[in-house]
Tab-separated table of C-alpha atoms in Angstrom:
chain	number	residue	atom	x	y	z
A	1	MET	CA	-71.593	100.409	20.029
A	2	ILE	CA	-68.910	100.206	16.994
A	3	ARG	CA	-66.214	99.162	19.717
A	4	LEU	CA	-68.310	96.593	21.259
A	5	SER	CA	-68.998	95.290	17.598
A	6	HIS	CA	-64.864	95.561	16.922
A	7	HIS	CA	-64.406	93.585	19.684
A	8	SER	CA	-66.397	91.112	19.636
A	9	GLU	CA	-65.086	90.188	15.814
A	10	MET	CA	-61.530	89.744	17.384
A	11	MET	CA	-62.537	87.537	19.413
A	12	ASP	CA	-64.244	86.091	16.430
A	13	ALA	CA	-61.045	85.716	14.358
A	14	ARG	CA	-58.997	84.288	17.689
A	15	ALA	CA	-61.811	82.065	18.295
A	16	TYR	CA	-61.301	80.706	14.428
A	17	PHE	CA	-57.696	81.339	14.428
A	18	TYR	CA	-57.728	78.639	17.628
A	19	LYS	CA	-59.735	76.762	15.840
A	20	GLU	CA	-58.381	76.709	13.031
A	21	MET	CA	-55.208	75.831	14.280
A	22	MET	CA	-56.218	73.252	16.357
A	23	HIS	CA	-57.436	71.232	13.488
A	24	ASN	CA	-53.799	71.637	11.433
A	25	ARG	CA	-52.983	69.783	14.594
A	26	MET	CA	-55.308	66.862	14.727
A	27	LYS	CA	-54.801	66.232	11.004
A	28	GLU	CA	-50.973	65.887	12.041
A	29	ILE	CA	-51.175	63.874	14.851
A	30	LEU	CA	-53.663	61.449	12.743
A	31	LYS	CA	-51.399	61.199	10.202
A	32	ARG	CA	-48.613	60.358	12.503
A	33	VAL	CA	-51.012	57.275	14.241
A	34	ALA	CA	-51.299	56.192	10.678
A	35	LEU	CA	-48.017	56.064	9.881
A	36	GLY	CA	-46.957	54.536	12.481
A	37	LEU	CA	-49.538	51.820	12.337
A	38	LEU	CA	-48.232	51.045	9.019
A	39	GLY	CA	-44.533	50.764	10.098
A	40	VAL	CA	-46.348	48.766	13.235
A	41	CYS	CA	-47.962	47.077	10.390
A	42	SER	CA	-45.187	46.981	7.961
A	43	LEU	CA	-42.584	44.959	10.584
A	44	MET	CA	-45.797	42.674	11.957
A	45	MET	CA	-45.138	41.419	7.967
A	46	ILE	CA	-41.693	41.181	7.654
A	47	ALA	CA	-41.566	39.151	11.570
A	48	LEU	CA	-44.219	36.570	9.495
A	49	CYS	CA	-42.289	35.905	5.933
A	50	ALA	CA	-39.516	35.405	8.110
A	51	TYR	CA	-40.795	33.332	10.421
A	52	MET	CA	-42.362	30.994	7.474
A	53	TYR	CA	-39.211	31.207	5.490
A	54	GLY	CA	-37.670	29.698	8.395
A	55	LEU	CA	-39.907	27.209	8.820
A	56	ILE	CA	-39.886	26.270	4.842
A	57	GLY	CA	-35.726	26.444	5.331
């Protein structure tokens, strides 16, 4: 009986660790996506400014 509950505790700890690992991985992926979008927006703004400057000049 005690062994079963201990085994259950181990499974809970493993499930919690896995869940935490997935959560951290998801945060990392979202951070990369956000940085990627920021980079794309920056490049678009630079291209737009260069285009407008080309038209003005």
